[in-house]
mmCIF file of C-alpha atoms and ligand atoms in Angstrom:
data_model
loop_
_atom_site.group_PDB
_atom_site.id
_atom_site.type_symbol
_atom_site.label_atom_id
_atom_site.label_comp_id
_atom_site.label_asym_id
_atom_site.label_seq_id
_atom_site.Cartn_x
_atom_site.Cartn_y
_atom_site.Cartn_z
ATOM 1 C CA MET A 1 150.067 85.388 79.890
ATOM 2 C CA SER A 2 147.002 83.609 81.346
ATOM 3 C CA GLY A 3 143.992 85.546 82.711
ATOM 4 C CA LYS A 4 144.931 84.917 86.358
ATOM 5 C CA GLU A 5 148.437 86.289 85.730
ATOM 6 C CA LEU A 6 146.741 89.625 84.997
ATOM 7 C CA ASP A 7 144.897 89.703 88.375
ATOM 8 C CA GLN A 8 145.469 93.163 89.842
ATOM 9 C CA THR A 9 144.996 94.986 93.115
ATOM 10 C CA LEU A 10 145.441 98.549 94.354
ATOM 11 C CA VAL A 11 147.633 99.308 97.358
ATOM 12 C CA LEU A 12 147.875 102.745 98.947
ATOM 13 C CA ILE A 13 150.656 103.397 101.404
ATOM 14 C CA LYS A 14 148.756 105.830 103.618
ATOM 15 C CA PRO A 15 150.113 109.017 105.290
ATOM 16 C CA ASP A 16 150.640 107.336 108.702
ATOM 17 C CA ALA A 17 152.972 104.794 107.081
ATOM 18 C CA LEU A 18 154.900 107.567 105.339
ATOM 19 C CA LYS A 19 155.115 109.576 108.567
ATOM 20 C CA ASN A 20 156.511 106.569 110.444
ATOM 21 C CA SER A 21 159.021 105.691 107.702
ATOM 22 C CA LEU A 22 157.377 102.320 107.131
ATOM 23 C CA THR A 23 157.265 102.579 103.323
ATOM 24 C CA GLY A 24 160.306 100.406 102.740
ATOM 25 C CA TYR A 25 159.091 97.836 105.263
ATOM 26 C CA VAL A 26 155.689 97.592 103.570
ATOM 27 C CA LEU A 27 157.257 97.303 100.111
ATOM 28 C CA SER A 28 159.560 94.535 101.361
ATOM 29 C CA LEU A 29 156.629 92.524 102.754
ATOM 30 C CA LEU A 30 154.801 92.888 99.431
ATOM 31 C CA SER A 31 157.853 92.125 97.256
ATOM 32 C CA GLU A 32 157.799 89.559 94.451
ATOM 33 C CA PHE A 33 159.971 87.287 96.594
ATOM 34 C CA HIS A 34 157.281 87.123 99.296
ATOM 35 C CA THR A 35 154.081 87.410 97.234
ATOM 36 C CA GLY A 36 154.950 86.387 93.668
ATOM 37 C CA LEU A 37 153.381 89.690 92.564
ATOM 38 C CA ARG A 38 154.859 92.386 90.333
ATOM 39 C CA PHE A 39 154.523 96.171 90.182
ATOM 40 C CA ALA A 40 152.332 97.202 87.237
ATOM 41 C CA GLY A 41 152.133 100.897 88.123
ATOM 42 C CA THR A 42 153.126 103.298 90.848
ATOM 43 C CA LYS A 43 152.741 107.002 91.539
ATOM 44 C CA ILE A 44 153.040 109.579 94.313
ATOM 45 C CA VAL A 45 149.691 111.302 94.774
ATOM 46 C CA HIS A 46 148.676 114.494 96.567
ATOM 47 C CA VAL A 47 145.161 113.195 97.233
ATOM 48 C CA SER A 48 142.411 115.685 96.385
ATOM 49 C CA LYS A 49 139.138 115.770 98.295
ATOM 50 C CA MET A 50 137.432 114.629 95.094
ATOM 51 C CA LEU A 51 139.651 111.564 94.738
ATOM 52 C CA ALA A 52 139.403 110.721 98.457
ATOM 53 C CA GLU A 53 135.604 110.961 98.481
ATOM 54 C CA GLU A 54 135.283 108.848 95.340
ATOM 55 C CA HIS A 55 137.696 106.233 96.645
ATOM 56 C CA TYR A 56 135.763 105.873 99.913
ATOM 57 C CA ALA A 57 132.298 106.584 98.421
ATOM 58 C CA GLU A 58 130.793 103.469 100.053
ATOM 59 C CA HIS A 59 131.473 105.019 103.497
ATOM 60 C CA ARG A 60 129.735 108.379 102.845
ATOM 61 C CA GLY A 61 127.437 109.322 105.722
ATOM 62 C CA LYS A 62 129.257 107.303 108.413
ATOM 63 C CA HIS A 63 130.750 109.003 111.494
ATOM 64 C CA PHE A 64 134.258 108.126 110.417
ATOM 65 C CA PHE A 65 133.888 109.445 106.850
ATOM 66 C CA PRO A 66 135.035 113.080 107.410
ATOM 67 C CA PRO A 67 138.035 112.036 109.594
ATOM 68 C CA LEU A 68 138.861 109.324 107.037
ATOM 69 C CA ILE A 69 138.997 111.948 104.258
ATOM 70 C CA GLU A 70 141.295 114.103 106.438
ATOM 71 C CA TYR A 71 143.479 111.052 107.020
ATOM 72 C CA ILE A 72 143.854 109.914 103.399
ATOM 73 C CA THR A 73 144.434 113.477 102.128
ATOM 74 C CA GLY A 74 147.331 113.832 104.608
ATOM 75 C CA LEU A 75 145.662 116.667 106.542
ATOM 76 C CA SER A 76 145.619 114.718 109.814
ATOM 77 C CA HIS A 77 149.265 113.723 109.846
ATOM 78 C CA TYR A 78 150.702 116.791 108.110
ATOM 79 C CA PRO A 79 148.250 119.669 108.766
ATOM 80 C CA ASP A 80 150.863 122.381 108.162
ATOM 81 C CA GLU A 81 153.134 120.648 105.657
ATOM 82 C CA PRO A 82 151.411 120.327 102.267
ATOM 83 C CA ILE A 83 154.727 119.112 100.827
ATOM 84 C CA LYS A 84 154.266 115.898 102.833
ATOM 85 C CA GLN A 85 150.559 115.358 102.131
ATOM 86 C CA ARG A 86 150.728 112.394 99.786
ATOM 87 C CA VAL A 87 150.292 108.664 99.450
ATOM 88 C CA VAL A 88 152.133 106.056 97.380
ATOM 89 C CA ALA A 89 149.686 104.325 95.026
ATOM 90 C CA ILE A 90 150.714 100.966 93.590
ATOM 91 C CA VAL A 91 149.121 98.451 91.244
ATOM 92 C CA TYR A 92 150.326 94.913 91.963
ATOM 93 C CA GLN A 93 149.770 92.142 89.474
ATOM 94 C CA GLY A 94 149.881 88.353 89.534
ATOM 95 C CA ILE A 95 147.877 85.263 90.475
ATOM 96 C CA ASP A 96 145.425 85.962 93.343
ATOM 97 C CA ALA A 97 146.808 89.488 93.821
ATOM 98 C CA VAL A 98 143.750 90.623 95.842
ATOM 99 C CA PRO A 99 143.607 87.897 98.530
ATOM 100 C CA LYS A 100 147.406 87.656 98.801
ATOM 101 C CA ILE A 101 147.790 91.335 99.684
ATOM 102 C CA ARG A 102 144.667 91.458 101.899
ATOM 103 C CA ALA A 103 146.168 88.592 103.910
ATOM 104 C CA ILE A 104 149.475 90.396 104.474
ATOM 105 C CA ALA A 105 147.626 93.668 105.252
ATOM 106 C CA GLY A 106 145.437 91.954 107.872
ATOM 107 C CA PRO A 107 142.182 93.028 109.578
ATOM 108 C CA THR A 108 140.973 96.639 109.160
ATOM 109 C CA ASN A 109 141.058 97.430 112.893
ATOM 110 C CA PRO A 110 144.669 97.554 114.189
ATOM 111 C CA LEU A 111 143.593 96.210 117.624
ATOM 112 C CA VAL A 112 141.917 93.210 116.015
ATOM 113 C CA ALA A 113 144.929 92.839 113.734
ATOM 114 C CA ARG A 114 147.269 92.673 116.747
ATOM 115 C CA GLU A 115 145.080 90.034 118.413
ATOM 116 C CA GLN A 116 144.255 87.885 115.400
ATOM 117 C CA LYS A 117 147.278 88.273 113.170
ATOM 118 C CA PRO A 118 150.328 89.632 114.998
ATOM 119 C CA GLY A 119 152.959 90.723 112.494
ATOM 120 C CA CYS A 120 150.550 91.684 109.702
ATOM 121 C CA ILE A 121 151.007 95.229 108.355
ATOM 122 C CA ARG A 122 147.893 96.665 110.016
ATOM 123 C CA SER A 123 148.955 95.304 113.420
ATOM 124 C CA LEU A 124 151.294 98.327 113.471
ATOM 125 C CA GLY A 125 148.400 100.783 113.131
ATOM 126 C CA THR A 126 146.708 103.033 115.698
ATOM 127 C CA LEU A 127 143.184 104.088 116.685
ATOM 128 C CA PHE A 128 142.147 107.718 116.784
ATOM 129 C CA PRO A 129 139.012 108.725 118.750
ATOM 130 C CA ILE A 130 136.272 110.603 116.875
ATOM 131 C CA LYS A 131 134.348 113.057 119.082
ATOM 132 C CA ASP A 132 131.055 114.895 118.587
ATOM 133 C CA LYS A 133 130.737 118.639 119.196
ATOM 134 C CA ASP A 134 130.249 117.990 122.936
ATOM 135 C CA GLY A 135 133.511 116.065 123.170
ATOM 136 C CA GLN A 136 131.853 112.643 123.509
ATOM 137 C CA ILE A 137 133.630 109.784 121.715
ATOM 138 C CA ILE A 138 131.249 108.512 119.019
ATOM 139 C CA ASP A 139 133.514 106.349 116.864
ATOM 140 C CA GLN A 140 137.152 105.692 116.102
ATOM 141 C CA ARG A 141 139.256 106.256 113.052
ATOM 142 C CA MET A 142 141.506 103.363 112.145
ATOM 143 C CA ASP A 143 144.926 104.507 110.993
ATOM 144 C CA ASN A 144 146.031 101.237 109.485
ATOM 145 C CA LEU A 145 148.967 102.114 107.207
ATOM 146 C CA ILE A 146 147.752 100.645 103.934
ATOM 147 C CA HIS A 147 144.717 100.303 101.728
ATOM 148 C CA ALA A 148 144.342 97.064 99.770
ATOM 149 C CA SER A 149 141.436 96.280 97.419
ATOM 150 C CA ALA A 150 139.021 93.794 98.976
ATOM 151 C CA THR A 151 137.654 92.088 95.834
ATOM 152 C CA ASP A 152 138.524 91.856 92.125
ATOM 153 C CA LEU A 153 135.581 94.165 91.357
ATOM 154 C CA GLU A 154 136.781 96.743 93.885
ATOM 155 C CA ALA A 155 140.298 96.460 92.466
ATOM 156 C CA GLU A 156 139.024 97.256 88.963
ATOM 157 C CA ARG A 157 137.036 100.280 90.173
ATOM 158 C CA GLU A 158 139.929 101.568 92.286
ATOM 159 C CA ILE A 159 142.707 101.031 89.729
ATOM 160 C CA LYS A 160 140.636 102.868 87.112
ATOM 161 C CA LEU A 161 139.981 105.628 89.664
ATOM 162 C CA TRP A 162 143.662 106.217 90.499
ATOM 163 C CA PHE A 163 145.500 105.279 87.287
ATOM 164 C CA MET A 164 145.221 106.208 83.620
ATOM 165 C CA PRO A 165 145.890 103.361 81.174
ATOM 166 C CA ASN A 166 149.202 104.927 80.142
ATOM 167 C CA ASP A 167 150.445 104.857 83.758
ATOM 168 C CA ILE A 168 150.643 101.071 83.284
ATOM 169 C CA PRO A 169 152.842 99.331 80.674
ATOM 170 C CA PRO A 170 150.664 98.137 77.748
ATOM 171 C CA TYR A 171 151.158 94.395 78.308
ATOM 172 C CA MET A 172 150.269 94.793 81.991
ATOM 173 C CA GLN A 173 146.974 96.655 81.476
ATOM 174 C CA GLY A 174 144.253 94.406 82.861
ATOM 175 C CA TYR A 175 141.151 96.272 81.643
ATOM 176 C CA ALA A 176 139.795 97.254 78.229
ATOM 177 C CA THR A 177 140.941 100.582 76.785
ATOM 178 C CA LYS A 178 139.755 102.675 73.852
ATOM 179 C CA LYS A 179 141.062 105.639 71.844
ATOM 180 C CA SER A 180 138.982 108.777 72.311
ATOM 181 C CA GLU A 181 137.757 110.600 69.240
ATOM 182 C CA ARG A 182 136.412 113.556 71.179
ATOM 183 C CA HIS A 183 137.669 116.355 73.434
ATOM 184 C CA PHE A 184 136.469 116.525 77.039
ATOM 185 C CA TYR A 185 137.104 119.451 79.389
ATOM 186 C CA PHE A 186 136.278 119.845 83.087
ATOM 187 C CA LYS A 187 135.548 122.995 85.069
ATOM 188 C CA ASP A 188 133.614 123.665 88.301
ATOM 189 C CA GLY A 189 132.146 120.178 88.460
ATOM 190 C CA LYS A 190 130.920 120.243 84.855
ATOM 191 C CA LEU A 191 131.958 118.463 81.666
ATOM 192 C CA SER A 192 132.147 120.227 78.317
ATOM 193 C CA GLU A 193 133.408 119.457 74.841
ATOM 194 C CA ASP A 194 134.628 123.001 74.261
ATOM 195 C CA HIS A 195 137.487 124.764 75.974
ATOM 196 C CA VAL A 196 136.553 127.660 78.202
ATOM 197 C CA PRO A 197 139.059 129.740 80.212
ATOM 198 C CA GLY A 198 140.136 127.871 83.340
ATOM 199 C CA SER A 199 138.963 124.445 82.201
ATOM 200 C CA PHE A 200 141.192 121.342 82.276
ATOM 201 C CA CYS A 201 141.520 119.205 79.172
ATOM 202 C CA ILE A 202 140.791 115.740 80.527
ATOM 203 C CA VAL A 203 140.789 113.747 77.297
ATOM 204 C CA ALA A 204 141.757 114.711 73.732
ATOM 205 C CA PRO A 205 141.275 112.863 70.439
ATOM 206 C CA GLY A 206 143.844 110.042 70.189
ATOM 207 C CA ASP A 207 144.179 109.604 73.973
ATOM 208 C CA ILE A 208 143.946 106.037 75.297
ATOM 209 C CA VAL A 209 141.220 105.902 77.970
ATOM 210 C CA TRP A 210 139.636 103.120 80.046
ATOM 211 C CA GLU A 211 136.724 101.958 77.872
ATOM 212 C CA SER A 212 134.288 102.203 80.808
ATOM 213 C CA ASP A 213 135.439 105.806 81.503
ATOM 214 C CA LEU A 214 134.859 106.767 77.885
ATOM 215 C CA ALA A 215 131.331 105.346 78.070
ATOM 216 C CA ILE A 216 130.657 107.504 81.161
ATOM 217 C CA LEU A 217 132.047 110.656 79.482
ATOM 218 C CA HIS A 218 129.967 110.017 76.340
ATOM 219 C CA ALA A 219 126.814 109.404 78.375
ATOM 220 C CA ILE A 220 127.258 112.571 80.446
ATOM 221 C CA ALA A 221 128.123 114.703 77.401
ATOM 222 C CA ASP A 222 125.182 113.282 75.418
ATOM 223 C CA GLY A 223 122.745 113.537 78.365
ATOM 224 C CA THR A 224 122.013 109.792 78.499
ATOM 225 C CA PRO A 225 122.073 107.592 81.653
ATOM 226 C CA SER A 226 125.638 107.065 82.865
ATOM 227 C CA LYS A 227 127.071 104.063 84.727
ATOM 228 C CA GLY A 228 129.330 106.195 86.920
ATOM 229 C CA THR A 229 129.939 109.687 88.242
ATOM 230 C CA LEU A 230 131.900 112.360 86.423
ATOM 231 C CA GLU A 231 134.225 112.603 89.452
ATOM 232 C CA SER A 232 135.062 108.889 89.228
ATOM 233 C CA VAL A 233 136.527 109.567 85.786
ATOM 234 C CA VAL A 234 138.124 113.005 86.110
ATOM 235 C CA ALA A 235 139.723 112.679 89.574
ATOM 236 C CA LYS A 236 142.792 110.856 88.228
ATOM 237 C CA TYR A 237 143.309 113.435 85.479
ATOM 238 C CA LEU A 238 143.418 116.204 88.083
ATOM 239 C CA VAL A 239 145.788 114.326 90.420
ATOM 240 C CA ASN A 240 148.800 116.487 91.257
ATOM 241 C CA GLN A 241 147.363 119.344 89.156
ATOM 242 C CA ILE A 242 145.088 121.021 91.691
ATOM 243 C CA ARG A 243 146.397 122.208 95.043
HETATM 244 O O1 LIG B 1 140.256 99.214 104.346
HETATM 245 P P1 LIG B 1 139.259 98.098 104.508
HETATM 246 O O2 LIG B 1 138.651 97.672 103.187
HETATM 247 O O3 LIG B 1 139.831 96.942 105.276
HETATM 248 O O4 LIG B 1 138.084 98.652 105.450
HETATM 249 P P2 LIG B 1 136.765 99.491 105.129
HETATM 250 O O5 LIG B 1 135.700 98.989 106.038
HETATM 251 O O6 LIG B 1 136.480 99.527 103.668
HETATM 252 O O7 LIG B 1 137.139 100.961 105.606
HETATM 253 C C1 LIG B 1 137.990 101.790 104.833
HETATM 254 C C2 LIG B 1 138.951 102.499 105.762
HETATM 255 O O8 LIG B 1 138.182 103.350 106.608
HETATM 256 C C3 LIG B 1 139.706 101.598 106.730
HETATM 257 O O9 LIG B 1 140.878 101.041 106.164
HETATM 258 C C4 LIG B 1 140.006 102.513 107.883
HETATM 259 O O10 LIG B 1 141.181 103.296 107.649
HETATM 260 C C5 LIG B 1 138.801 103.450 107.877
HETATM 261 N N1 LIG B 1 137.800 103.094 108.918
HETATM 262 C C6 LIG B 1 137.743 103.883 110.071
HETATM 263 O O11 LIG B 1 138.521 104.839 110.195
HETATM 264 N N2 LIG B 1 136.842 103.604 111.068
HETATM 265 C C7 LIG B 1 135.978 102.582 110.938
HETATM 266 N N3 LIG B 1 135.104 102.333 111.942
HETATM 267 C C8 LIG B 1 136.019 101.759 109.795
HETATM 268 C C9 LIG B 1 136.949 102.050 108.786
HETATM 269 MG MG1 LIG B 2 137.191 98.479 102.000
#
């Protein structure tokens, strides 16, 4: 397979799409028949605050950040139904996966999407006003049905954030992996190499890990400068484990 054939992108079918029964419609628009792309991985995720905040880290500090976290974790659309608080996460693969899916998704703002690209997925979205404590509208949240990686670099960061290598068939894995020779445990925001009561075993010797994740774990454990946060590595290992 050529390099371009391994192009990958992350799609999230967000809680508003699930609530409106648009999952099948979205999957049909993104099918191999329409896009030439294939599934490389898929999972149903109860999105933790940690995963949500890492995924949208670039938006920290903006007015729409807290409502966005409520949206992607399912709290906005299903406040009283934890059973329904989830997203469908999909890795698509094939030539130009990122621009092909961004084009079908359309502009971020559903109003702009309706004006500029009627029929695109996000043209079916809605706007939700964000108010300050005095009830004044200060921004708007854009409920736009799907997330789609914007660049190849973003796709790599996001796929590694949501998926473990073994969630993806070996010949479809687009990024370097490595076998761990060490144990890593996580508890209360801290990494350790020894098990303590209540800690989660994130990685054990023999586990296949993204090579860049392993470098981050080694750096943090050894107290040397790390190229990423601990949360960016561990979030996917805690997916569907923590309520
Ligand atoms: O998703 P995309 O990459 O197109 O847009 P973004 O600028 O990276 O923003 C991420 C997500 O934040 C959007 O898809 C919207 O759901 C949300 N957003 C929002 O609620 N209000 C804004 N003013 C901008 C973005
Ligand atoms: Mg973005």
